GROMACS .gro file of C-alpha atoms in nm:
model
  294
    1UNK     CA    1   5.438   4.839   7.438
    2UNK     CA    2   5.593   4.513   7.317
    3UNK     CA    3   5.856   4.376   7.555
    4UNK     CA    4   6.216   4.360   7.441
    5UNK     CA    5   6.302   4.017   7.311
    6UNK     CA    6   6.591   3.804   7.194
    7UNK     CA    7   6.570   3.780   6.815
    8UNK     CA    8   6.763   3.529   6.608
    9UNK     CA    9   6.828   3.680   6.264
   10UNK     CA   10   6.949   3.494   5.957
   11UNK     CA   11   7.084   3.674   5.651
   12UNK     CA   12   7.211   3.964   5.861
   13UNK     CA   13   7.505   4.030   5.628
   14UNK     CA   14   7.279   4.074   5.325
   15UNK     CA   15   7.090   4.377   5.196
   16UNK     CA   16   6.760   4.340   5.382
   17UNK     CA   17   6.914   4.160   5.680
   18UNK     CA   18   7.165   4.438   5.751
   19UNK     CA   19   6.890   4.700   5.765
   20UNK     CA   20   6.677   4.473   5.981
   21UNK     CA   21   6.965   4.415   6.221
   22UNK     CA   22   7.009   4.790   6.265
   23UNK     CA   23   6.635   4.839   6.315
   24UNK     CA   24   6.609   4.566   6.578
   25UNK     CA   25   6.908   4.700   6.771
   26UNK     CA   26   6.768   5.054   6.764
   27UNK     CA   27   6.448   4.916   6.917
   28UNK     CA   28   6.655   4.772   7.202
   29UNK     CA   29   6.614   4.402   7.120
   30UNK     CA   30   6.895   4.156   7.181
   31UNK     CA   31   6.995   4.015   6.842
   32UNK     CA   32   7.164   3.683   6.772
   33UNK     CA   33   7.285   3.635   6.414
   34UNK     CA   34   7.366   3.322   6.220
   35UNK     CA   35   7.627   3.362   5.948
   36UNK     CA   36   7.918   3.179   5.788
   37UNK     CA   37   8.278   3.228   5.897
   38UNK     CA   38   8.345   3.339   5.538
   39UNK     CA   39   8.055   3.587   5.520
   40UNK     CA   40   8.127   3.939   5.400
   41UNK     CA   41   8.035   4.147   5.705
   42UNK     CA   42   8.113   4.490   5.554
   43UNK     CA   43   7.748   4.602   5.574
   44UNK     CA   44   7.727   4.532   5.949
   45UNK     CA   45   8.089   4.590   6.060
   46UNK     CA   46   7.987   4.867   6.304
   47UNK     CA   47   7.706   4.654   6.449
   48UNK     CA   48   7.889   4.326   6.514
   49UNK     CA   49   7.993   4.421   6.865
   50UNK     CA   50   7.629   4.495   6.951
   51UNK     CA   51   7.500   4.144   6.875
   52UNK     CA   52   7.588   3.780   6.940
   53UNK     CA   53   7.717   3.591   6.639
   54UNK     CA   54   7.737   3.220   6.551
   55UNK     CA   55   7.907   3.071   6.245
   56UNK     CA   56   7.686   2.791   6.117
   57UNK     CA   57   7.965   2.637   5.907
   58UNK     CA   58   8.189   2.581   6.210
   59UNK     CA   59   7.942   2.561   6.500
   60UNK     CA   60   7.631   2.347   6.555
   61UNK     CA   61   7.317   2.540   6.460
   62UNK     CA   62   7.151   2.444   6.788
   63UNK     CA   63   7.428   2.610   6.990
   64UNK     CA   64   7.264   2.949   6.948
   65UNK     CA   65   6.941   2.813   7.093
   66UNK     CA   66   7.122   2.633   7.376
   67UNK     CA   67   7.316   2.940   7.487
   68UNK     CA   68   7.045   3.201   7.426
   69UNK     CA   69   6.674   3.204   7.502
   70UNK     CA   70   6.545   3.276   7.151
   71UNK     CA   71   6.200   3.438   7.159
   72UNK     CA   72   6.164   3.508   6.787
   73UNK     CA   73   6.338   3.399   6.468
   74UNK     CA   74   6.353   3.636   6.172
   75UNK     CA   75   6.455   3.426   5.874
   76UNK     CA   76   6.584   3.648   5.593
   77UNK     CA   77   6.865   3.439   5.443
   78UNK     CA   78   6.801   3.303   5.094
   79UNK     CA   79   6.970   3.178   4.778
   80UNK     CA   80   6.847   3.326   4.448
   81UNK     CA   81   7.015   3.066   4.228
   82UNK     CA   82   7.107   3.329   3.972
   83UNK     CA   83   7.436   3.181   3.847
   84UNK     CA   84   7.314   2.841   3.733
   85UNK     CA   85   7.392   2.705   4.077
   86UNK     CA   86   7.305   2.338   4.131
   87UNK     CA   87   6.946   2.279   4.234
   88UNK     CA   88   7.048   2.106   4.557
   89UNK     CA   89   7.238   2.416   4.673
   90UNK     CA   90   6.934   2.640   4.626
   91UNK     CA   91   6.707   2.387   4.799
   92UNK     CA   92   6.959   2.342   5.082
   93UNK     CA   93   6.961   2.718   5.147
   94UNK     CA   94   6.594   2.799   5.096
   95UNK     CA   95   6.427   2.487   5.232
   96UNK     CA   96   6.653   2.256   5.433
   97UNK     CA   97   6.832   2.532   5.626
   98UNK     CA   98   6.497   2.684   5.720
   99UNK     CA   99   6.366   2.346   5.835
  100UNK     CA  100   6.675   2.295   6.050
  101UNK     CA  101   6.610   2.628   6.221
  102UNK     CA  102   6.243   2.538   6.258
  103UNK     CA  103   6.338   2.209   6.426
  104UNK     CA  104   6.551   2.402   6.675
  105UNK     CA  105   6.265   2.645   6.738
  106UNK     CA  106   6.032   2.358   6.826
  107UNK     CA  107   6.292   2.187   7.045
  108UNK     CA  108   6.372   2.505   7.242
  109UNK     CA  109   6.019   2.652   7.251
  110UNK     CA  110   6.070   2.963   7.040
  111UNK     CA  111   5.750   3.167   7.031
  112UNK     CA  112   5.737   3.309   6.677
  113UNK     CA  113   5.895   3.246   6.337
  114UNK     CA  114   5.909   3.534   6.087
  115UNK     CA  115   5.969   3.417   5.731
  116UNK     CA  116   6.072   3.622   5.431
  117UNK     CA  117   5.868   3.510   5.131
  118UNK     CA  118   5.821   3.638   4.777
  119UNK     CA  119   5.514   3.754   4.586
  120UNK     CA  120   5.643   3.579   4.275
  121UNK     CA  121   5.457   3.267   4.162
  122UNK     CA  122   5.559   2.925   4.289
  123UNK     CA  123   5.672   2.763   3.964
  124UNK     CA  124   5.856   3.062   3.814
  125UNK     CA  125   6.200   2.921   3.891
  126UNK     CA  126   6.401   2.711   4.138
  127UNK     CA  127   6.420   2.998   4.386
  128UNK     CA  128   6.045   3.060   4.403
  129UNK     CA  129   5.963   2.688   4.413
  130UNK     CA  130   6.196   2.627   4.708
  131UNK     CA  131   6.065   2.935   4.891
  132UNK     CA  132   5.701   2.833   4.848
  133UNK     CA  133   5.774   2.476   4.956
  134UNK     CA  134   5.916   2.612   5.281
  135UNK     CA  135   5.599   2.816   5.338
  136UNK     CA  136   5.396   2.495   5.301
  137UNK     CA  137   5.601   2.343   5.582
  138UNK     CA  138   5.545   2.654   5.793
  139UNK     CA  139   5.169   2.617   5.748
  140UNK     CA  140   5.197   2.250   5.843
  141UNK     CA  141   5.378   2.328   6.167
  142UNK     CA  142   5.197   2.650   6.269
  143UNK     CA  143   4.994   2.465   6.532
  144UNK     CA  144   5.321   2.434   6.727
  145UNK     CA  145   5.477   2.777   6.666
  146UNK     CA  146   5.336   3.111   6.558
  147UNK     CA  147   5.429   3.197   6.199
  148UNK     CA  148   5.440   3.541   6.037
  149UNK     CA  149   5.505   3.508   5.663
  150UNK     CA  150   5.598   3.836   5.494
  151UNK     CA  151   5.567   3.834   5.115
  152UNK     CA  152   5.798   4.106   4.985
  153UNK     CA  153   5.773   4.284   4.653
  154UNK     CA  154   6.060   4.461   4.473
  155UNK     CA  155   6.286   4.618   4.739
  156UNK     CA  156   6.522   4.900   4.646
  157UNK     CA  157   6.759   5.115   4.849
  158UNK     CA  158   7.124   5.195   4.927
  159UNK     CA  159   7.378   4.917   4.989
  160UNK     CA  160   7.211   4.665   4.759
  161UNK     CA  161   7.434   4.422   4.568
  162UNK     CA  162   7.592   4.577   4.259
  163UNK     CA  163   7.476   4.272   4.062
  164UNK     CA  164   7.112   4.363   4.126
  165UNK     CA  165   6.915   4.542   3.856
  166UNK     CA  166   6.888   4.896   3.996
  167UNK     CA  167   7.253   4.930   4.111
  168UNK     CA  168   7.365   4.786   3.776
  169UNK     CA  169   7.165   5.047   3.583
  170UNK     CA  170   7.318   5.320   3.800
  171UNK     CA  171   7.666   5.185   3.735
  172UNK     CA  172   7.599   5.204   3.360
  173UNK     CA  173   7.481   5.564   3.391
  174UNK     CA  174   7.795   5.650   3.585
  175UNK     CA  175   8.010   5.494   3.313
  176UNK     CA  176   7.816   5.700   3.057
  177UNK     CA  177   7.772   5.398   2.830
  178UNK     CA  178   7.611   5.460   2.492
  179UNK     CA  179   7.297   5.265   2.574
  180UNK     CA  180   7.148   5.030   2.830
  181UNK     CA  181   6.968   4.752   2.649
  182UNK     CA  182   6.635   4.678   2.812
  183UNK     CA  183   6.304   4.508   2.744
  184UNK     CA  184   6.005   4.725   2.665
  185UNK     CA  185   5.972   4.775   3.040
  186UNK     CA  186   5.599   4.713   3.054
  187UNK     CA  187   5.633   4.481   3.354
  188UNK     CA  188   5.445   4.613   3.655
  189UNK     CA  189   5.611   4.595   3.994
  190UNK     CA  190   5.546   4.735   4.340
  191UNK     CA  191   5.876   4.910   4.419
  192UNK     CA  192   5.910   4.949   4.796
  193UNK     CA  193   6.192   5.128   4.974
  194UNK     CA  194   6.409   4.929   5.214
  195UNK     CA  195   6.318   5.137   5.523
  196UNK     CA  196   5.949   5.066   5.467
  197UNK     CA  197   6.014   4.691   5.445
  198UNK     CA  198   6.204   4.700   5.774
  199UNK     CA  199   5.924   4.899   5.935
  200UNK     CA  200   5.679   4.627   5.830
  201UNK     CA  201   5.886   4.362   6.012
  202UNK     CA  202   5.918   4.574   6.325
  203UNK     CA  203   5.550   4.664   6.317
  204UNK     CA  204   5.439   4.302   6.282
  205UNK     CA  205   5.676   4.208   6.564
  206UNK     CA  206   5.508   4.463   6.792
  207UNK     CA  207   5.165   4.329   6.697
  208UNK     CA  208   5.252   3.959   6.706
  209UNK     CA  209   5.090   3.879   7.041
  210UNK     CA  210   4.752   3.967   6.892
  211UNK     CA  211   4.802   3.771   6.571
  212UNK     CA  212   4.684   3.423   6.475
  213UNK     CA  213   4.900   3.109   6.463
  214UNK     CA  214   4.963   3.149   6.090
  215UNK     CA  215   4.973   3.495   5.934
  216UNK     CA  216   5.055   3.616   5.585
  217UNK     CA  217   5.115   3.978   5.485
  218UNK     CA  218   5.192   4.131   5.147
  219UNK     CA  219   5.458   4.397   5.196
  220UNK     CA  220   5.436   4.665   4.929
  221UNK     CA  221   5.327   5.022   4.868
  222UNK     CA  222   5.004   4.906   4.706
  223UNK     CA  223   5.092   5.094   4.386
  224UNK     CA  224   5.210   4.917   4.072
  225UNK     CA  225   5.456   5.100   3.847
  226UNK     CA  226   5.606   4.987   3.518
  227UNK     CA  227   5.977   4.912   3.507
  228UNK     CA  228   6.000   5.175   3.231
  229UNK     CA  229   5.847   5.445   3.454
  230UNK     CA  230   6.078   5.351   3.742
  231UNK     CA  231   6.391   5.368   3.526
  232UNK     CA  232   6.291   5.691   3.355
  233UNK     CA  233   6.254   5.852   3.697
  234UNK     CA  234   6.585   5.702   3.811
  235UNK     CA  235   6.765   5.854   3.510
  236UNK     CA  236   6.589   6.188   3.550
  237UNK     CA  237   6.690   6.222   3.915
  238UNK     CA  238   7.043   6.108   3.830
  239UNK     CA  239   7.069   6.385   3.571
  240UNK     CA  240   6.926   6.639   3.813
  241UNK     CA  241   7.210   6.558   4.050
  242UNK     CA  242   7.499   6.506   3.808
  243UNK     CA  243   7.407   6.666   3.477
  244UNK     CA  244   7.279   6.528   3.151
  245UNK     CA  245   7.410   6.193   3.034
  246UNK     CA  246   7.428   6.065   2.678
  247UNK     CA  247   7.331   5.716   2.792
  248UNK     CA  248   7.009   5.600   2.629
  249UNK     CA  249   6.761   5.369   2.800
  250UNK     CA  250   6.708   5.140   2.503
  251UNK     CA  251   6.362   5.002   2.581
  252UNK     CA  252   6.271   4.713   2.353
  253UNK     CA  253   6.632   4.630   2.262
  254UNK     CA  254   6.605   4.285   2.419
  255UNK     CA  255   6.308   4.046   2.439
  256UNK     CA  256   6.127   3.950   2.756
  257UNK     CA  257   6.252   3.636   2.926
  258UNK     CA  258   6.054   3.322   2.873
  259UNK     CA  259   5.778   3.312   3.137
  260UNK     CA  260   5.828   3.680   3.226
  261UNK     CA  261   5.579   3.795   3.490
  262UNK     CA  262   5.415   4.107   3.347
  263UNK     CA  263   5.240   4.203   3.669
  264UNK     CA  264   5.213   4.105   4.033
  265UNK     CA  265   4.922   4.107   4.271
  266UNK     CA  266   4.994   4.299   4.589
  267UNK     CA  267   4.734   4.340   4.861
  268UNK     CA  268   4.881   4.520   5.161
  269UNK     CA  269   4.539   4.584   5.318
  270UNK     CA  270   4.594   4.350   5.613
  271UNK     CA  271   4.904   4.543   5.717
  272UNK     CA  272   4.729   4.875   5.660
  273UNK     CA  273   4.439   4.760   5.877
  274UNK     CA  274   4.683   4.689   6.160
  275UNK     CA  275   4.813   5.046   6.135
  276UNK     CA  276   5.127   5.011   5.922
  277UNK     CA  277   5.187   5.224   5.616
  278UNK     CA  278   5.479   5.287   5.380
  279UNK     CA  279   5.624   5.637   5.410
  280UNK     CA  280   5.894   5.673   5.143
  281UNK     CA  281   5.787   5.826   4.812
  282UNK     CA  282   5.951   5.697   4.495
  283UNK     CA  283   6.151   6.011   4.416
  284UNK     CA  284   6.282   6.033   4.774
  285UNK     CA  285   6.394   5.671   4.764
  286UNK     CA  286   6.561   5.714   4.426
  287UNK     CA  287   6.750   6.022   4.548
  288UNK     CA  288   6.876   5.820   4.844
  289UNK     CA  289   7.020   5.539   4.630
  290UNK     CA  290   7.179   5.782   4.384
  291UNK     CA  291   7.364   5.949   4.673
  292UNK     CA  292   7.491   5.609   4.786
  293UNK     CA  293   7.596   5.455   4.456
  294UNK     CA  294   7.757   5.748   4.282
   0.00000   0.00000   0.00000
């Protein structure tokens, strides 16, 4: 059994980070979180007294490493750059902040660095470019610290940001709008439920002593579904719970974005070989988010 460790977690107030914080605490690990003094902590309000917290905008980043013996970093924080934010802000969050943490890891002899990566292609946008550049630095430095790079596909689940695609569609169904304008929905994605993503982190943590210096894992169900199929099932389960809605899913009403990725390549075999497997079926996951959002 893997010994209990002190884990430094970034992004704990976000969607994935809040679930990961809960999972780590349930396993008995000591968790140190980095956040801002202005961060919205509503997702983790009941967990704050169970962890140690540092505000990186008012305290030196290294203070957490000086006061705690950090065994493992789990770096989940990121900046999607969705609102035409300046390039330097996205790069500061996704690259420079990660490098600052990595410097502290090397200085204070942290054993392992878990990184949250994306399966999207490097040059798709500012977000993906900055994320992939950070992974290149992780590869460069992996002779000095063990790296576990988890490439995540499309996560869904309760407590996601209302601005995200799935919660937004649910909000439109709840409002009973006339139609939801969508693309044709032929894009293929690997939709993976939040609990299964967290289990992949915890599983890799347990197995980390037997892993190489640099490790990369695709985290997905291994099954590609079209966006159209996903949304049709979402609406169907919504109507099963709350009755028929007049809202139409208007597939084809808007064009694809320029450079739209029509499919992704997900190979979760390395995780499967280690003994991990996703457990949440699509309809179960969809029922869970409908309960939460409506």
